[in-house]
XYZ file of C-alpha atoms in Angstrom:
578
model
C 214.697 126.036 64.026
C 212.418 127.353 66.337
C 213.688 127.114 69.964
C 212.208 129.033 73.409
C 215.001 131.270 74.829
C 215.820 132.751 78.109
C 215.217 135.709 79.642
C 218.075 137.527 79.459
C 217.872 137.010 75.860
C 214.657 138.792 75.183
C 216.566 140.810 76.954
C 218.624 141.718 74.907
C 216.689 141.326 71.976
C 213.988 144.064 72.827
C 217.252 145.839 73.062
C 219.432 146.134 70.236
C 217.160 148.133 68.263
C 216.429 150.685 71.840
C 219.982 151.861 71.101
C 219.110 153.366 68.410
C 215.822 155.196 68.579
C 218.030 158.563 69.604
C 220.374 158.227 67.399
C 218.178 157.249 64.212
C 218.716 159.559 61.603
C 215.379 161.694 59.638
C 216.245 160.236 56.212
C 215.604 156.420 56.630
C 217.409 154.586 53.732
C 218.280 150.471 54.479
C 221.337 149.997 52.655
C 221.952 146.090 51.026
C 223.961 145.095 53.489
C 221.715 145.956 56.320
C 219.496 143.430 55.225
C 218.998 139.794 57.182
C 217.819 136.585 55.011
C 216.858 133.793 55.772
C 215.707 130.889 53.417
C 212.432 128.920 53.648
C 212.478 125.670 55.626
C 212.051 122.257 53.518
C 208.550 122.229 52.897
C 207.615 125.375 53.738
C 206.243 128.932 51.318
C 209.197 130.853 50.523
C 207.896 134.581 51.315
C 207.765 137.288 49.196
C 208.939 140.912 49.654
C 205.947 142.889 50.155
C 204.845 145.947 52.208
C 204.142 146.190 55.433
C 200.307 146.451 55.475
C 200.004 147.271 59.035
C 201.449 151.013 59.161
C 198.201 152.254 59.859
C 197.431 150.717 63.489
C 200.944 149.960 64.705
C 203.131 152.724 65.455
C 206.708 153.433 64.034
C 209.511 152.776 66.456
C 211.722 155.394 65.124
C 214.499 153.143 65.163
C 217.074 152.437 62.267
C 218.277 151.080 59.019
C 220.840 148.558 61.036
C 218.545 148.115 64.538
C 216.129 146.258 62.022
C 217.988 144.567 60.664
C 220.322 143.663 63.242
C 216.439 142.638 65.083
C 216.175 140.333 62.405
C 218.347 138.134 62.839
C 218.531 137.901 66.702
C 214.769 136.807 66.154
C 216.269 134.610 63.728
C 218.579 133.145 66.058
C 216.341 132.991 69.381
C 212.405 133.588 68.088
C 209.728 134.078 70.356
C 206.294 136.382 70.894
C 207.399 138.837 73.080
C 209.411 140.894 69.286
C 207.020 140.649 67.417
C 205.510 144.063 69.062
C 209.002 145.478 68.024
C 209.841 144.329 64.534
C 206.547 145.394 63.229
C 206.959 148.910 63.879
C 210.456 148.765 62.806
C 208.993 147.872 59.539
C 206.811 150.579 59.659
C 209.660 153.352 60.196
C 209.684 153.284 55.848
C 207.395 150.715 54.441
C 208.131 152.279 51.451
C 211.561 151.145 51.210
C 212.018 148.701 49.392
C 214.940 146.729 51.303
C 212.513 147.193 54.188
C 210.153 145.295 52.062
C 212.731 142.260 51.442
C 212.704 142.801 55.543
C 209.649 142.272 55.942
C 209.758 139.139 53.781
C 212.938 137.806 55.889
C 210.603 138.521 58.962
C 207.602 136.576 57.904
C 209.642 134.160 56.597
C 210.665 133.399 60.191
C 207.681 132.979 61.011
C 206.311 130.517 58.753
C 209.047 128.334 59.249
C 208.020 128.197 62.354
C 204.253 127.852 62.067
C 204.022 126.207 58.774
C 201.435 129.375 57.890
C 200.950 130.945 54.465
C 202.212 134.381 53.554
C 198.452 136.210 54.218
C 198.040 133.463 57.383
C 201.236 134.455 59.317
C 200.981 138.097 58.603
C 197.400 137.480 60.726
C 199.294 135.831 63.401
C 202.068 137.738 63.815
C 199.811 140.706 64.176
C 197.674 139.124 66.760
C 200.497 139.816 68.795
C 200.946 143.224 67.609
C 199.524 143.832 71.372
C 201.168 142.095 73.433
C 198.606 142.517 76.517
C 195.853 142.739 75.073
C 197.549 139.359 73.169
C 198.234 138.039 77.177
C 195.196 138.597 78.246
C 193.121 136.299 75.578
C 195.852 133.702 77.064
C 194.554 133.740 80.413
C 190.550 134.222 79.121
C 192.002 131.279 77.564
C 193.415 128.828 80.026
C 191.228 130.071 83.070
C 188.774 127.439 82.155
C 190.793 124.699 81.493
C 190.913 123.807 85.430
C 189.726 120.166 86.357
C 187.270 119.440 89.677
C 188.072 117.667 92.536
C 185.934 114.491 90.678
C 187.580 115.281 86.937
C 188.165 111.380 85.903
C 191.696 110.721 84.806
C 190.678 110.655 80.918
C 188.907 114.948 81.305
C 192.876 115.767 83.613
C 194.383 114.500 80.493
C 192.549 116.772 78.006
C 193.188 119.894 80.481
C 196.365 118.885 80.809
C 197.194 118.704 77.381
C 194.781 121.893 75.810
C 197.403 123.720 78.627
C 200.478 122.614 77.351
C 199.315 123.395 73.597
C 197.944 127.333 74.448
C 201.084 127.729 76.552
C 199.084 128.519 79.899
C 202.697 128.372 81.482
C 204.507 129.149 79.024
C 204.369 129.439 75.410
C 202.400 127.365 72.897
C 203.150 124.368 72.217
C 204.379 124.899 68.799
C 206.344 127.130 69.594
C 208.393 124.671 71.836
C 207.875 121.347 69.464
C 208.220 119.737 72.351
C 205.652 117.439 75.135
C 204.386 113.821 74.885
C 201.274 112.744 76.633
C 201.084 108.980 76.179
C 198.077 108.423 77.811
C 196.534 111.282 75.405
C 196.047 108.812 72.539
C 195.050 106.404 74.487
C 191.965 108.296 75.439
C 191.907 109.897 71.630
C 192.046 105.794 70.399
C 188.807 104.702 71.525
C 187.159 106.427 68.989
C 188.294 107.708 64.880
C 187.533 110.667 65.144
C 189.107 113.295 67.852
C 189.024 116.848 67.722
C 191.968 118.379 65.197
C 193.628 120.684 67.938
C 194.711 117.517 70.161
C 195.282 115.360 66.639
C 198.009 118.367 65.275
C 199.790 118.618 68.787
C 200.557 114.600 69.193
C 201.537 115.251 65.391
C 204.018 117.141 66.190
C 205.550 116.072 69.410
C 205.626 112.648 68.328
C 206.963 113.203 64.135
C 210.670 114.170 63.487
C 211.414 117.701 62.563
C 211.619 117.270 58.619
C 214.193 119.997 58.572
C 216.081 117.935 60.933
C 215.848 114.331 58.570
C 217.752 113.962 55.725
C 216.012 112.724 52.569
C 218.595 109.583 52.407
C 217.606 108.262 55.563
C 214.367 109.484 56.363
C 215.555 110.567 59.703
C 215.998 107.409 61.339
C 214.856 104.254 61.371
C 212.761 105.166 64.617
C 211.587 108.526 62.908
C 209.998 106.411 60.227
C 208.383 103.890 63.312
C 206.397 107.102 64.482
C 205.386 108.212 61.021
C 204.098 105.276 60.442
C 202.388 104.920 63.455
C 201.092 108.395 63.374
C 200.497 109.230 60.061
C 197.430 108.480 59.657
C 196.040 110.970 62.114
C 198.033 113.645 60.472
C 196.765 113.127 57.052
C 193.072 113.421 58.355
C 194.126 116.981 59.943
C 191.057 119.757 58.512
C 191.858 123.195 58.592
C 187.865 124.330 58.417
C 186.821 121.073 60.757
C 189.360 123.103 63.020
C 187.617 125.721 62.994
C 184.314 124.486 64.031
C 185.786 123.286 66.636
C 187.415 125.742 68.149
C 184.915 128.800 66.841
C 183.693 129.055 70.216
C 186.939 130.786 71.611
C 188.390 134.096 71.272
C 190.929 134.919 68.806
C 194.210 133.452 71.374
C 192.580 130.464 70.942
C 191.613 130.601 67.420
C 194.924 131.639 66.069
C 197.564 129.786 68.095
C 195.213 126.346 67.134
C 195.332 127.258 63.398
C 199.460 127.299 64.335
C 199.490 124.151 65.684
C 197.419 122.502 62.942
C 200.007 124.323 60.356
C 202.833 122.797 61.390
C 200.836 119.779 61.654
C 199.954 119.505 57.941
C 203.866 121.232 56.865
C 205.871 118.323 58.732
C 202.995 115.949 57.958
C 203.309 116.998 54.330
C 207.091 116.931 54.051
C 207.350 112.952 56.152
C 204.889 112.638 53.309
C 206.955 113.310 50.136
C 210.272 111.833 51.473
C 208.172 108.375 51.939
C 206.247 108.703 49.064
C 210.327 109.912 47.000
C 211.837 106.448 49.038
C 209.102 103.964 48.253
C 210.005 104.882 44.360
C 213.244 102.938 44.572
C 212.018 100.454 47.889
C 207.982 100.060 47.312
C 208.425 97.779 50.687
C 208.080 101.352 52.738
C 204.614 102.572 51.020
C 203.701 99.247 52.360
C 204.569 99.114 55.741
C 204.840 103.322 56.035
C 201.445 103.848 54.413
C 199.664 100.783 53.236
C 199.575 98.932 56.268
C 198.244 101.685 58.983
C 195.594 103.108 56.471
C 194.118 99.823 56.017
C 194.307 99.474 59.450
C 192.311 102.669 59.925
C 189.345 101.640 57.024
C 189.087 98.703 58.509
C 188.430 99.194 62.646
C 185.809 101.754 60.845
C 184.132 99.482 59.111
C 183.913 97.067 62.763
C 183.214 99.808 64.471
C 180.310 100.711 62.507
C 179.513 96.691 61.944
C 179.813 96.292 65.859
C 178.226 99.555 66.682
C 176.470 97.960 69.562
C 179.141 96.698 71.136
C 181.479 99.197 71.328
C 179.022 102.085 72.544
C 178.607 99.827 75.175
C 182.189 99.746 75.925
C 182.750 103.061 75.245
C 179.763 103.973 78.245
C 180.833 101.918 80.814
C 184.395 103.075 80.361
C 182.160 107.298 81.198
C 180.839 104.832 84.327
C 183.971 103.012 85.885
C 186.030 107.069 85.797
C 183.399 108.525 87.528
C 183.473 109.970 90.730
C 180.847 107.788 92.043
C 181.170 104.298 92.931
C 177.794 102.676 91.951
C 177.410 104.461 89.104
C 178.150 101.287 87.308
C 175.884 99.326 88.850
C 174.522 97.170 86.412
C 177.588 97.169 83.719
C 177.589 93.581 83.767
C 173.511 92.485 82.571
C 174.486 95.448 79.668
C 177.876 94.590 79.067
C 177.610 90.057 79.018
C 175.415 89.345 76.405
C 178.356 91.658 73.520
C 180.430 89.212 74.847
C 178.667 85.838 74.798
C 177.551 87.178 71.097
C 181.566 88.012 70.065
C 182.989 85.090 72.259
C 180.899 82.343 70.565
C 182.134 80.216 67.792
C 185.780 81.024 69.146
C 186.386 77.282 70.216
C 189.757 75.471 70.370
C 191.590 72.658 71.981
C 192.390 74.653 74.752
C 192.110 77.448 76.978
C 195.212 78.694 75.414
C 193.577 78.580 72.194
C 190.683 79.962 73.115
C 192.397 83.068 74.412
C 194.351 83.712 70.835
C 191.624 83.419 68.867
C 190.276 86.197 70.851
C 193.742 88.340 70.963
C 192.794 88.789 67.385
C 189.303 90.470 67.281
C 189.793 94.068 68.220
C 185.949 94.216 69.343
C 185.909 91.845 71.480
C 189.479 92.511 73.623
C 188.160 95.942 74.617
C 185.007 94.944 75.527
C 186.664 92.067 76.943
C 189.555 93.843 79.407
C 186.057 96.569 80.007
C 184.211 93.830 81.277
C 186.774 92.367 83.779
C 186.317 95.757 85.200
C 183.235 95.415 85.036
C 182.503 92.226 87.445
C 185.856 93.314 89.509
C 183.158 96.465 90.483
C 180.262 94.415 90.650
C 181.514 92.508 93.269
C 181.822 89.781 91.227
C 185.658 89.512 92.031
C 186.882 85.551 92.741
C 184.978 85.594 88.212
C 186.704 88.898 87.629
C 190.442 87.009 88.844
C 189.409 84.361 86.848
C 189.301 86.488 83.859
C 192.312 88.904 84.168
C 194.380 85.605 83.689
C 193.631 85.187 79.730
C 193.662 89.197 79.855
C 197.867 88.802 80.094
C 198.013 86.527 76.802
C 195.943 89.257 73.862
C 197.077 91.911 72.185
C 196.612 94.840 72.824
C 192.958 96.429 70.960
C 190.848 100.096 71.196
C 189.965 102.073 67.523
C 192.432 102.529 64.844
C 195.433 103.890 66.104
C 196.460 100.656 67.842
C 195.276 98.783 65.187
C 197.580 100.789 62.516
C 200.648 100.156 64.854
C 199.695 96.185 65.245
C 199.253 95.990 61.544
C 202.457 97.577 61.192
C 204.615 95.536 63.537
C 203.201 92.391 61.534
C 203.969 94.058 58.003
C 207.931 95.126 58.971
C 208.216 91.385 60.177
C 206.548 89.960 57.049
C 209.688 91.932 55.503
C 211.996 91.566 57.862
C 210.953 87.580 57.300
C 212.521 88.201 53.758
C 215.107 91.145 54.116
C 216.595 90.872 57.576
C 218.374 94.775 57.103
C 215.130 96.397 56.151
C 215.321 99.754 57.025
C 213.027 99.497 59.645
C 213.348 97.180 62.549
C 211.565 95.601 65.306
C 212.175 97.687 67.944
C 211.731 100.423 66.281
C 207.984 100.886 66.195
C 207.135 101.461 70.504
C 203.314 101.621 70.750
C 201.597 104.666 70.281
C 199.782 103.915 73.920
C 200.079 101.654 77.351
C 196.199 101.131 78.798
C 196.291 103.421 81.992
C 193.581 101.644 83.609
C 195.122 97.892 83.266
C 197.215 99.212 86.844
C 193.474 99.277 88.434
C 192.081 95.717 87.191
C 195.328 94.931 88.581
C 194.694 96.296 91.957
C 190.948 95.761 92.085
C 191.633 91.449 91.387
C 192.245 89.242 93.979
C 192.629 85.427 93.875
C 192.801 85.042 98.285
C 189.731 83.059 98.330
C 189.548 81.193 94.839
C 191.037 77.653 96.343
C 193.511 75.748 93.402
C 192.219 74.330 90.056
C 189.777 71.162 90.720
C 188.260 68.996 88.107
C 185.780 66.063 87.834
C 183.315 64.523 84.865
C 180.060 65.560 85.593
C 177.311 63.235 87.639
C 174.660 65.946 88.437
C 173.822 68.866 87.578
C 170.305 70.169 89.190
C 169.642 73.738 88.900
C 168.629 75.066 92.551
C 168.986 78.176 94.025
C 172.313 79.696 93.212
C 172.847 77.858 90.279
C 173.287 74.772 89.240
C 174.888 72.189 91.412
C 177.263 69.701 90.392
C 178.026 66.617 91.439
C 181.348 64.830 90.291
C 182.177 60.854 89.423
C 183.844 59.035 92.515
C 188.043 59.300 91.445
C 190.834 57.571 93.524
C 194.434 56.446 93.373
C 196.095 54.099 95.813
C 198.786 55.784 97.459
C 201.946 52.859 99.066
C 202.488 53.126 102.853
C 205.823 52.734 104.288
C 206.624 51.549 108.048
C 210.195 53.649 108.743
C 212.443 53.749 111.968
C 215.482 55.327 112.710
C 218.936 53.999 112.681
C 220.566 56.980 114.381
C 223.379 56.047 111.432
C 224.112 60.508 110.121
C 222.902 60.506 106.068
C 224.277 64.125 105.506
C 223.683 67.855 106.967
C 221.935 69.647 104.840
C 223.138 73.643 103.797
C 220.973 75.153 106.389
C 222.536 72.996 109.007
C 219.663 70.270 109.710
C 221.361 66.890 110.563
C 219.602 64.591 108.005
C 219.469 60.443 109.624
C 219.009 57.154 107.201
C 216.261 55.649 108.189
C 215.374 51.632 107.579
C 211.893 51.907 105.539
C 209.171 48.724 104.658
C 206.369 48.764 102.373
C 203.172 47.404 104.628
C 200.389 48.067 102.702
C 198.035 50.572 100.494
C 194.980 53.383 100.932
C 193.046 54.532 98.709
C 193.310 58.620 98.275
C 189.968 59.981 97.510
C 190.511 62.949 94.582
C 186.830 63.873 93.932
C 186.093 67.657 92.745
C 183.993 68.880 96.105
C 180.155 69.141 95.006
C 179.692 73.153 93.999
C 177.207 76.083 92.753
C 177.386 77.198 89.322
C 176.187 80.554 88.750
C 173.440 79.782 86.308
C 174.868 83.042 83.777
C 177.872 81.231 84.240
C 176.932 77.419 84.072
C 176.959 76.989 80.091
C 177.631 73.774 79.194
C 177.718 72.270 82.805
C 175.816 69.188 82.298
C 175.627 65.474 82.939
C 178.444 63.341 81.341
C 180.977 66.500 80.814
C 184.242 67.438 82.072
C 184.464 70.194 84.391
C 187.517 72.328 85.350
C 186.622 75.085 88.036
C 188.502 76.586 90.753
C 186.218 76.794 94.525
C 185.670 79.934 95.785
C 185.318 79.492 99.614
C 184.710 83.274 100.496
C 181.122 83.465 98.635
C 178.716 84.233 101.025
C 177.150 80.906 99.782
C 180.312 79.121 101.913
C 179.127 80.529 105.201
C 176.080 78.545 104.986
C 177.971 75.287 103.679
C 177.619 76.101 100.030
C 180.641 75.849 97.929
C 180.358 78.156 94.679
C 182.560 77.142 91.827
C 183.875 79.717 88.935
C 184.700 77.587 85.776
C 187.331 77.809 83.326
C 186.333 75.497 81.019
C 183.966 72.734 80.199
C 185.055 69.514 77.548
C 182.815 67.480 76.070
C 184.884 64.459 77.775
C 187.359 64.150 80.686
C 189.900 62.528 77.391
C 189.280 66.644 76.701
C 189.365 66.598 73.378
C 186.711 69.755 72.849
C 186.254 72.203 74.884
C 182.483 73.365 75.027
C 182.750 76.355 77.075
C 185.643 78.541 78.976
C 185.439 80.433 80.824
C 181.231 80.311 81.948
C 181.518 81.411 77.692
C 179.539 78.756 75.604
C 182.132 78.587 72.403
């Protein structure tokens, strides 16, 4: 198992053989007992003994056979890149010696275990580190451009941070440490099905459990199963040829670290695929929830993305504008996004707003667009309307791309199995969402209900088009309230817990009076006036903070339009026709 080691260990590792150099015998012969062996890790190829091919380029160390074995043994334990030049040199002291060739195979096995590379590529990978100074210069050249400017978006910063971690810009490459997690990275990647293979590989090795620690009997535990179900589709789509094209413009350091990262991700994925396949042969439900459900969700989302290309493209374009440094970049977004929202929400009728919210929440194309549209309205200055739209967002399932779609599909599939098998190995608590919307806090800060009055409602008597929209008046409504005449008696009734003394009163009924509950006349903006007509029943919130209010015109933000006061049929919700 690979792990990073402190500087003191590195120094010890390098010095083990150096102390032997001055005492090396002129006749070099490595004994059987000096050879340090290492088995292939699970789901890794087995290295073969071979004659080192680099000895014309890498100088021999002049060390002893025992030093080679001890250095190899320490490297198996501590790993790292710094010891590679010395190991390569030791293996050139007697490249024709059969035991040296065996040791070369075991040294290579360690690198193959850690990286997942084939034997030939492991040799090439290690040789890239033969000149550590040159290797580090290539690393510096790779990392130098990975710096964000002051106006970089949150998404760009997340990508930069991930690439710097992958390339080890402040340490060793991420694949060597097998650590690191970037929740927001998956959110940004989930915009589309396609994503850079290097980032996908990084996510895979960060989230999938190590197959070398997993027991085939329990598949590494339920949580590891949940990780495999959610991140497996991405990992199974890794492609080496595509990766080479994507990083082709980089130097040798960037290319090889990318290849090593992908090779490790593919090796671990191969291991998990094999373990799940073996376990599924005994329990078919495992394959249904771990593989079939997320894979089908991925394919369905890709088909939906193609079908609703215009809506997805518009939403994605707005996301770029909303994250730009310019405050005015998103101007005009409502006019662009609203027609798509209107089309997708059409037909999602229900008995009430809750039912409509539930219908919206089942549409993986509408949900992400609706979320972006709410932010758009707020950025355009329509904060009261955005505030009204913000409320149903809390009841929506989180949809974005194929990764979150796969997560939802896994949850549904596991829930179906648990309904029949309560002790199924995978429980709902073992399945974690791959990402949360990092922009949700921004939207929460933007919305503001301070200018909105409480809900009002009434039957529309007139709906007249005016300059600001549709002027709506309502049918007179009232109720009777009993009037009382009460006189204090001077007798103490009680002392409240806050210390206030209450006295008994002698009350007599004196009559009744009428309370007018007629909804105030309001102007509904033209674009939000869907369904607003005489005889319909409108539920709305008056906005007393609008510029029109200063001129005596109250703007109404519609919540719902019913066919009649009985509210048996909802015909519009939040200004959208259903």
